[in-house]
Amino acid sequence: MKEKTKAKLIDISFFVIMMLLFASTVLIRNLANLDEIWNFNFSRNVADGLVPYRDFNIVQMPLLAIICGIVFKVFGTELIIMRCMAVILMCLIFFMSYKVLKKLLPTNVTLFVFAIFLSLYKNVMCIDYNYAVLLIALILLFIELKNVKEDTFKYSFRYNFILGIVAGIAILFKQTTGIAVAMACVGYKIFEIRKKEEIKEFLKIAFTRVLGVIIPVICFVVYLAANGAVLDFINYAILGIRT
């Protein structure tokens, strides 16, 4: 019990230190990142009641803009609010990276690799849909590592269905990389197949995860249909990728 409490205190301390570090970097940065401005304007449009694709042009999926737009409605449409959200997002990304590395590497190596990641990202910290997809991928990886068992194909509908839903959310942040994350989540266990009997179990797991992936996608399609934005979405987010 003491070990668990100690581990939780270490995690909380780590998160707080990251929060202070990222805040001191992100909040005072000069306004020079065009991606930051674009994402801010997408979110501001949502906060003003505009519908993505129908009322303003956007090529990527709109979940990040919708989340930020809701926050703007509560706290005000200000760049400082956007940057506070960026601090939270980056903290979550690095915290999950730390947790994943701890599962894979010794503590001293984990800290060394983490320091390298930190130095690489220090100048590009902002709120961005690509980072949101990265966070989802790290969450999926951590959950799978935490639940690694000797029996790779042990089946649980609830576990695989929830994992599929999480993977499906990645698609709503960005269609291209989100689909790649979802496909990896659904199909990576195929590389673990060693016996003919395991094929059936793999298919059962994959099908359950596909069901989970479909849920966020269906919710998004309903949102588009309810706002009369289906054709606009196709023009921008699917056909628009080519041009």
mmCIF file of C-alpha atoms in Angstrom:
data_model
loop_
_atom_site.group_PDB
_atom_site.id
_atom_site.type_symbol
_atom_site.label_atom_id
_atom_site.label_comp_id
_atom_site.label_asym_id
_atom_site.label_seq_id
_atom_site.Cartn_x
_atom_site.Cartn_y
_atom_site.Cartn_z
ATOM 1 C CA MET A 1 0.000 0.000 0.000
ATOM 2 C CA LYS A 2 2.844 2.359 0.874
ATOM 3 C CA GLU A 3 4.507 1.643 -2.463
ATOM 4 C CA LYS A 4 1.308 2.568 -4.323
ATOM 5 C CA THR A 5 0.963 5.806 -2.334
ATOM 6 C CA LYS A 6 4.591 6.659 -2.987
ATOM 7 C CA ALA A 7 4.159 5.979 -6.714
ATOM 8 C CA LYS A 8 1.078 8.220 -6.845
ATOM 9 C CA LEU A 9 2.915 11.032 -5.052
ATOM 10 C CA ILE A 10 5.808 10.731 -7.519
ATOM 11 C CA ASP A 11 3.383 10.881 -10.450
ATOM 12 C CA ILE A 12 1.595 13.941 -9.015
ATOM 13 C CA SER A 13 4.899 15.704 -8.323
ATOM 14 C CA PHE A 14 6.111 14.890 -11.831
ATOM 15 C CA PHE A 15 2.913 16.288 -13.357
ATOM 16 C CA VAL A 16 3.083 19.510 -11.304
ATOM 17 C CA ILE A 17 6.745 20.067 -12.271
ATOM 18 C CA MET A 18 5.863 19.539 -15.940
ATOM 19 C CA MET A 19 2.946 21.947 -15.605
ATOM 20 C CA LEU A 20 5.191 24.693 -14.184
ATOM 21 C CA LEU A 21 7.903 24.043 -16.768
ATOM 22 C CA PHE A 22 5.552 24.115 -19.749
ATOM 23 C CA ALA A 23 3.632 27.133 -18.427
ATOM 24 C CA SER A 24 6.865 29.105 -18.125
ATOM 25 C CA THR A 25 7.611 28.273 -21.771
ATOM 26 C CA VAL A 26 4.232 28.383 -23.523
ATOM 27 C CA LEU A 27 2.416 31.249 -21.789
ATOM 28 C CA ILE A 28 5.083 33.883 -22.441
ATOM 29 C CA ARG A 29 5.993 32.890 -26.010
ATOM 30 C CA ASN A 30 5.725 35.495 -28.795
ATOM 31 C CA LEU A 31 2.838 35.086 -31.229
ATOM 32 C CA ALA A 32 4.629 33.615 -34.233
ATOM 33 C CA ASN A 33 3.218 30.096 -34.724
ATOM 34 C CA LEU A 34 0.727 30.071 -37.618
ATOM 35 C CA ASP A 35 -0.684 26.706 -36.512
ATOM 36 C CA GLU A 36 -1.506 28.242 -33.144
ATOM 37 C CA ILE A 37 -3.349 31.122 -34.853
ATOM 38 C CA TRP A 38 -5.257 28.782 -37.181
ATOM 39 C CA ASN A 39 -6.343 26.525 -34.328
ATOM 40 C CA PHE A 40 -7.347 29.550 -32.270
ATOM 41 C CA ASN A 41 -9.535 30.847 -35.104
ATOM 42 C CA PHE A 42 -11.163 27.442 -35.644
ATOM 43 C CA SER A 43 -12.011 27.302 -31.939
ATOM 44 C CA ARG A 44 -13.233 30.899 -31.892
ATOM 45 C CA ASN A 45 -15.579 30.146 -34.783
ATOM 46 C CA VAL A 46 -17.049 27.192 -32.870
ATOM 47 C CA ALA A 47 -17.434 29.365 -29.759
ATOM 48 C CA ASP A 48 -19.311 31.916 -31.920
ATOM 49 C CA GLY A 49 -21.796 29.217 -32.920
ATOM 50 C CA LEU A 50 -20.443 28.449 -36.395
ATOM 51 C CA VAL A 51 -20.462 24.870 -37.711
ATOM 52 C CA PRO A 52 -17.198 23.414 -39.078
ATOM 53 C CA TYR A 53 -17.189 22.850 -42.864
ATOM 54 C CA ARG A 54 -20.595 24.483 -43.327
ATOM 55 C CA ASP A 55 -19.731 27.937 -41.998
ATOM 56 C CA PHE A 56 -15.935 28.042 -42.192
ATOM 57 C CA ASN A 57 -13.247 26.137 -44.075
ATOM 58 C CA ILE A 58 -11.313 23.486 -42.174
ATOM 59 C CA VAL A 59 -9.552 20.459 -43.679
ATOM 60 C CA GLN A 60 -8.804 18.379 -40.576
ATOM 61 C CA MET A 61 -11.378 16.807 -38.260
ATOM 62 C CA PRO A 62 -12.950 19.294 -35.846
ATOM 63 C CA LEU A 63 -12.936 17.632 -32.406
ATOM 64 C CA LEU A 64 -10.066 19.729 -31.042
ATOM 65 C CA ALA A 65 -11.712 22.941 -32.260
ATOM 66 C CA ILE A 66 -15.025 21.866 -30.715
ATOM 67 C CA ILE A 67 -13.405 21.093 -27.343
ATOM 68 C CA CYS A 68 -11.510 24.389 -27.328
ATOM 69 C CA GLY A 69 -14.629 26.240 -28.494
ATOM 70 C CA ILE A 70 -16.584 24.870 -25.524
ATOM 71 C CA VAL A 71 -13.798 25.996 -23.176
ATOM 72 C CA PHE A 72 -13.879 29.448 -24.813
ATOM 73 C CA LYS A 73 -17.622 29.663 -24.150
ATOM 74 C CA VAL A 74 -16.949 29.082 -20.451
ATOM 75 C CA PHE A 75 -13.731 31.044 -19.851
ATOM 76 C CA GLY A 76 -13.684 33.573 -22.713
ATOM 77 C CA THR A 77 -12.209 33.675 -26.199
ATOM 78 C CA GLU A 78 -8.640 34.654 -25.385
ATOM 79 C CA LEU A 79 -5.298 33.384 -26.637
ATOM 80 C CA ILE A 80 -4.114 32.933 -23.041
ATOM 81 C CA ILE A 81 -6.944 30.407 -22.532
ATOM 82 C CA MET A 82 -5.765 28.544 -25.640
ATOM 83 C CA ARG A 83 -2.245 28.470 -24.281
ATOM 84 C CA CYS A 84 -3.425 27.193 -20.909
ATOM 85 C CA MET A 85 -5.074 24.327 -22.769
ATOM 86 C CA ALA A 86 -1.798 23.794 -24.643
ATOM 87 C CA VAL A 87 0.035 23.492 -21.320
ATOM 88 C CA ILE A 88 -2.461 20.862 -20.129
ATOM 89 C CA LEU A 89 -2.225 18.937 -23.407
ATOM 90 C CA MET A 90 1.582 18.920 -23.406
ATOM 91 C CA CYS A 91 1.642 17.873 -19.734
ATOM 92 C CA LEU A 92 -0.637 14.947 -20.508
ATOM 93 C CA ILE A 93 1.501 13.921 -23.499
ATOM 94 C CA PHE A 94 4.757 13.981 -21.534
ATOM 95 C CA PHE A 95 3.174 12.348 -18.509
ATOM 96 C CA MET A 96 1.870 9.477 -20.629
ATOM 97 C CA SER A 97 5.265 9.250 -22.378
ATOM 98 C CA TYR A 98 6.896 8.948 -18.970
ATOM 99 C CA LYS A 99 4.442 6.223 -17.891
ATOM 100 C CA VAL A 100 4.989 4.258 -21.123
ATOM 101 C CA LEU A 101 8.779 4.528 -20.868
ATOM 102 C CA LYS A 102 8.639 3.310 -17.254
ATOM 103 C CA LYS A 103 6.888 0.177 -18.485
ATOM 104 C CA LEU A 104 9.593 -0.503 -21.038
ATOM 105 C CA LEU A 105 12.887 0.790 -19.630
ATOM 106 C CA PRO A 106 14.846 1.029 -16.362
ATOM 107 C CA THR A 107 14.271 4.261 -14.419
ATOM 108 C CA ASN A 108 17.632 5.859 -15.241
ATOM 109 C CA VAL A 109 17.227 5.141 -18.963
ATOM 110 C CA THR A 110 13.635 6.405 -18.814
ATOM 111 C CA LEU A 111 14.761 9.757 -17.405
ATOM 112 C CA PHE A 112 17.505 10.060 -20.021
ATOM 113 C CA VAL A 113 15.153 9.346 -22.934
ATOM 114 C CA PHE A 114 12.537 11.636 -21.413
ATOM 115 C CA ALA A 115 15.095 14.473 -21.230
ATOM 116 C CA ILE A 116 15.821 13.991 -24.953
ATOM 117 C CA PHE A 117 12.104 14.197 -25.786
ATOM 118 C CA LEU A 118 11.789 17.332 -23.687
ATOM 119 C CA SER A 119 14.679 19.067 -25.447
ATOM 120 C CA LEU A 120 13.251 18.188 -28.880
ATOM 121 C CA TYR A 121 9.782 19.530 -28.111
ATOM 122 C CA LYS A 122 10.597 22.626 -26.059
ATOM 123 C CA ASN A 123 10.270 25.029 -29.019
ATOM 124 C CA VAL A 124 7.179 23.487 -30.615
ATOM 125 C CA MET A 125 4.815 23.200 -27.665
ATOM 126 C CA CYS A 126 1.308 24.350 -28.571
ATOM 127 C CA ILE A 127 -2.211 23.003 -28.820
ATOM 128 C CA ASP A 128 -2.552 21.080 -32.056
ATOM 129 C CA TYR A 129 -4.668 18.244 -33.471
ATOM 130 C CA ASN A 130 -1.518 16.220 -34.234
ATOM 131 C CA TYR A 131 -0.553 16.350 -30.564
ATOM 132 C CA ALA A 132 -4.091 15.305 -29.636
ATOM 133 C CA VAL A 133 -3.711 12.193 -31.820
ATOM 134 C CA LEU A 134 -0.326 11.538 -30.219
ATOM 135 C CA LEU A 135 -1.930 11.681 -26.771
ATOM 136 C CA ILE A 136 -4.572 9.128 -27.798
ATOM 137 C CA ALA A 137 -1.859 6.829 -29.189
ATOM 138 C CA LEU A 138 0.116 7.062 -25.929
ATOM 139 C CA ILE A 139 -2.998 6.333 -23.851
ATOM 140 C CA LEU A 140 -3.742 3.244 -25.957
ATOM 141 C CA LEU A 141 -0.137 2.073 -25.693
ATOM 142 C CA PHE A 142 -0.077 2.537 -21.920
ATOM 143 C CA ILE A 143 -3.364 0.671 -21.426
ATOM 144 C CA GLU A 144 -2.133 -2.244 -23.522
ATOM 145 C CA LEU A 145 1.233 -2.378 -21.742
ATOM 146 C CA LYS A 146 -0.491 -2.232 -18.369
ATOM 147 C CA ASN A 147 -2.702 -5.169 -19.293
ATOM 148 C CA VAL A 148 -0.119 -7.378 -20.986
ATOM 149 C CA LYS A 149 -0.797 -10.994 -20.109
ATOM 150 C CA GLU A 150 0.803 -14.268 -21.034
ATOM 151 C CA ASP A 151 -2.386 -15.086 -22.928
ATOM 152 C CA THR A 152 -2.312 -12.373 -25.607
ATOM 153 C CA PHE A 153 -5.665 -13.434 -27.005
ATOM 154 C CA LYS A 154 -7.645 -13.573 -23.774
ATOM 155 C CA TYR A 155 -10.972 -11.982 -24.725
ATOM 156 C CA SER A 156 -12.890 -9.276 -22.861
ATOM 157 C CA PHE A 157 -15.680 -7.492 -24.730
ATOM 158 C CA ARG A 158 -15.693 -4.477 -22.389
ATOM 159 C CA TYR A 159 -11.923 -3.975 -22.517
ATOM 160 C CA ASN A 160 -11.641 -4.240 -26.301
ATOM 161 C CA PHE A 161 -14.780 -2.210 -26.962
ATOM 162 C CA ILE A 162 -13.563 0.687 -24.772
ATOM 163 C CA LEU A 163 -10.135 0.534 -26.378
ATOM 164 C CA GLY A 164 -11.834 0.769 -29.776
ATOM 165 C CA ILE A 165 -13.809 3.844 -28.680
ATOM 166 C CA VAL A 166 -10.605 5.558 -27.545
ATOM 167 C CA ALA A 167 -8.964 4.739 -30.888
ATOM 168 C CA GLY A 168 -12.033 6.035 -32.722
ATOM 169 C CA ILE A 169 -11.705 9.382 -30.950
ATOM 170 C CA ALA A 170 -8.269 9.789 -32.574
ATOM 171 C CA ILE A 171 -9.999 9.870 -35.984
ATOM 172 C CA LEU A 172 -12.087 12.859 -34.869
ATOM 173 C CA PHE A 173 -8.908 14.838 -34.217
ATOM 174 C CA LYS A 174 -7.295 14.096 -37.606
ATOM 175 C CA GLN A 175 -8.615 11.686 -40.219
ATOM 176 C CA THR A 176 -5.302 10.447 -41.658
ATOM 177 C CA THR A 177 -3.168 9.746 -38.589
ATOM 178 C CA GLY A 178 -6.290 8.953 -36.571
ATOM 179 C CA ILE A 179 -7.221 6.148 -38.967
ATOM 180 C CA ALA A 180 -3.635 4.866 -38.771
ATOM 181 C CA VAL A 181 -3.845 4.765 -34.952
ATOM 182 C CA ALA A 182 -7.227 3.009 -35.092
ATOM 183 C CA MET A 183 -5.946 0.426 -37.596
ATOM 184 C CA ALA A 184 -2.916 -0.291 -35.410
ATOM 185 C CA CYS A 185 -5.146 -0.698 -32.348
ATOM 186 C CA VAL A 186 -7.484 -3.069 -34.197
ATOM 187 C CA GLY A 187 -4.954 -5.178 -36.035
ATOM 188 C CA TYR A 188 -1.551 -5.256 -34.333
ATOM 189 C CA LYS A 189 -2.258 -8.526 -32.514
ATOM 190 C CA ILE A 190 -2.125 -10.316 -35.859
ATOM 191 C CA PHE A 191 1.661 -10.335 -35.449
ATOM 192 C CA GLU A 192 1.251 -12.382 -32.267
ATOM 193 C CA ILE A 193 -0.543 -15.267 -33.969
ATOM 194 C CA ARG A 194 1.407 -18.510 -33.669
ATOM 195 C CA LYS A 195 -1.351 -21.147 -33.804
ATOM 196 C CA LYS A 196 -4.372 -21.698 -36.019
ATOM 197 C CA GLU A 197 -6.754 -21.484 -33.029
ATOM 198 C CA GLU A 198 -5.518 -17.964 -32.266
ATOM 199 C CA ILE A 199 -6.854 -16.650 -35.578
ATOM 200 C CA LYS A 200 -10.429 -16.974 -34.337
ATOM 201 C CA GLU A 201 -9.610 -15.153 -31.092
ATOM 202 C CA PHE A 202 -7.788 -12.420 -32.993
ATOM 203 C CA LEU A 203 -10.790 -11.869 -35.260
ATOM 204 C CA LYS A 204 -13.088 -11.659 -32.234
ATOM 205 C CA ILE A 205 -10.847 -9.031 -30.591
ATOM 206 C CA ALA A 206 -10.434 -7.080 -33.847
ATOM 207 C CA PHE A 207 -14.183 -7.087 -34.549
ATOM 208 C CA THR A 208 -14.979 -5.825 -31.038
ATOM 209 C CA ARG A 209 -12.441 -3.021 -31.387
ATOM 210 C CA VAL A 210 -13.861 -2.073 -34.790
ATOM 211 C CA LEU A 211 -17.285 -1.780 -33.154
ATOM 212 C CA GLY A 212 -15.763 0.573 -30.606
ATOM 213 C CA VAL A 213 -14.049 2.659 -33.303
ATOM 214 C CA ILE A 214 -17.351 3.053 -35.145
ATOM 215 C CA ILE A 215 -19.146 4.642 -32.145
ATOM 216 C CA PRO A 216 -17.325 8.043 -32.201
ATOM 217 C CA VAL A 217 -17.508 8.066 -36.006
ATOM 218 C CA ILE A 218 -21.292 7.525 -35.930
ATOM 219 C CA CYS A 219 -21.682 10.313 -33.352
ATOM 220 C CA PHE A 220 -19.715 12.620 -35.644
ATOM 221 C CA VAL A 221 -21.818 11.718 -38.689
ATOM 222 C CA VAL A 222 -24.975 12.444 -36.678
ATOM 223 C CA TYR A 223 -23.497 15.827 -35.678
ATOM 224 C CA LEU A 224 -22.790 16.643 -39.335
ATOM 225 C CA ALA A 225 -26.232 15.515 -40.494
ATOM 226 C CA ALA A 226 -27.986 17.465 -37.738
ATOM 227 C CA ASN A 227 -26.170 20.623 -38.853
ATOM 228 C CA GLY A 228 -26.512 20.031 -42.591
ATOM 229 C CA ALA A 229 -22.763 19.808 -43.078
ATOM 230 C CA VAL A 230 -22.258 16.324 -44.572
ATOM 231 C CA LEU A 231 -21.515 17.467 -48.132
ATOM 232 C CA ASP A 232 -19.318 20.310 -46.899
ATOM 233 C CA PHE A 233 -17.367 17.814 -44.795
ATOM 234 C CA ILE A 234 -16.811 15.567 -47.824
ATOM 235 C CA ASN A 235 -15.639 18.514 -49.916
ATOM 236 C CA TYR A 236 -13.168 19.812 -47.326
ATOM 237 C CA ALA A 237 -11.982 16.868 -45.194
ATOM 238 C CA ILE A 238 -11.988 14.099 -47.840
ATOM 239 C CA LEU A 239 -11.771 15.597 -51.331
ATOM 240 C CA GLY A 240 -9.937 18.670 -50.054
ATOM 241 C CA ILE A 241 -6.950 16.643 -48.867
ATOM 242 C CA ARG A 242 -5.890 16.160 -52.506
ATOM 243 C CA THR A 243 -5.836 19.898 -53.254
#
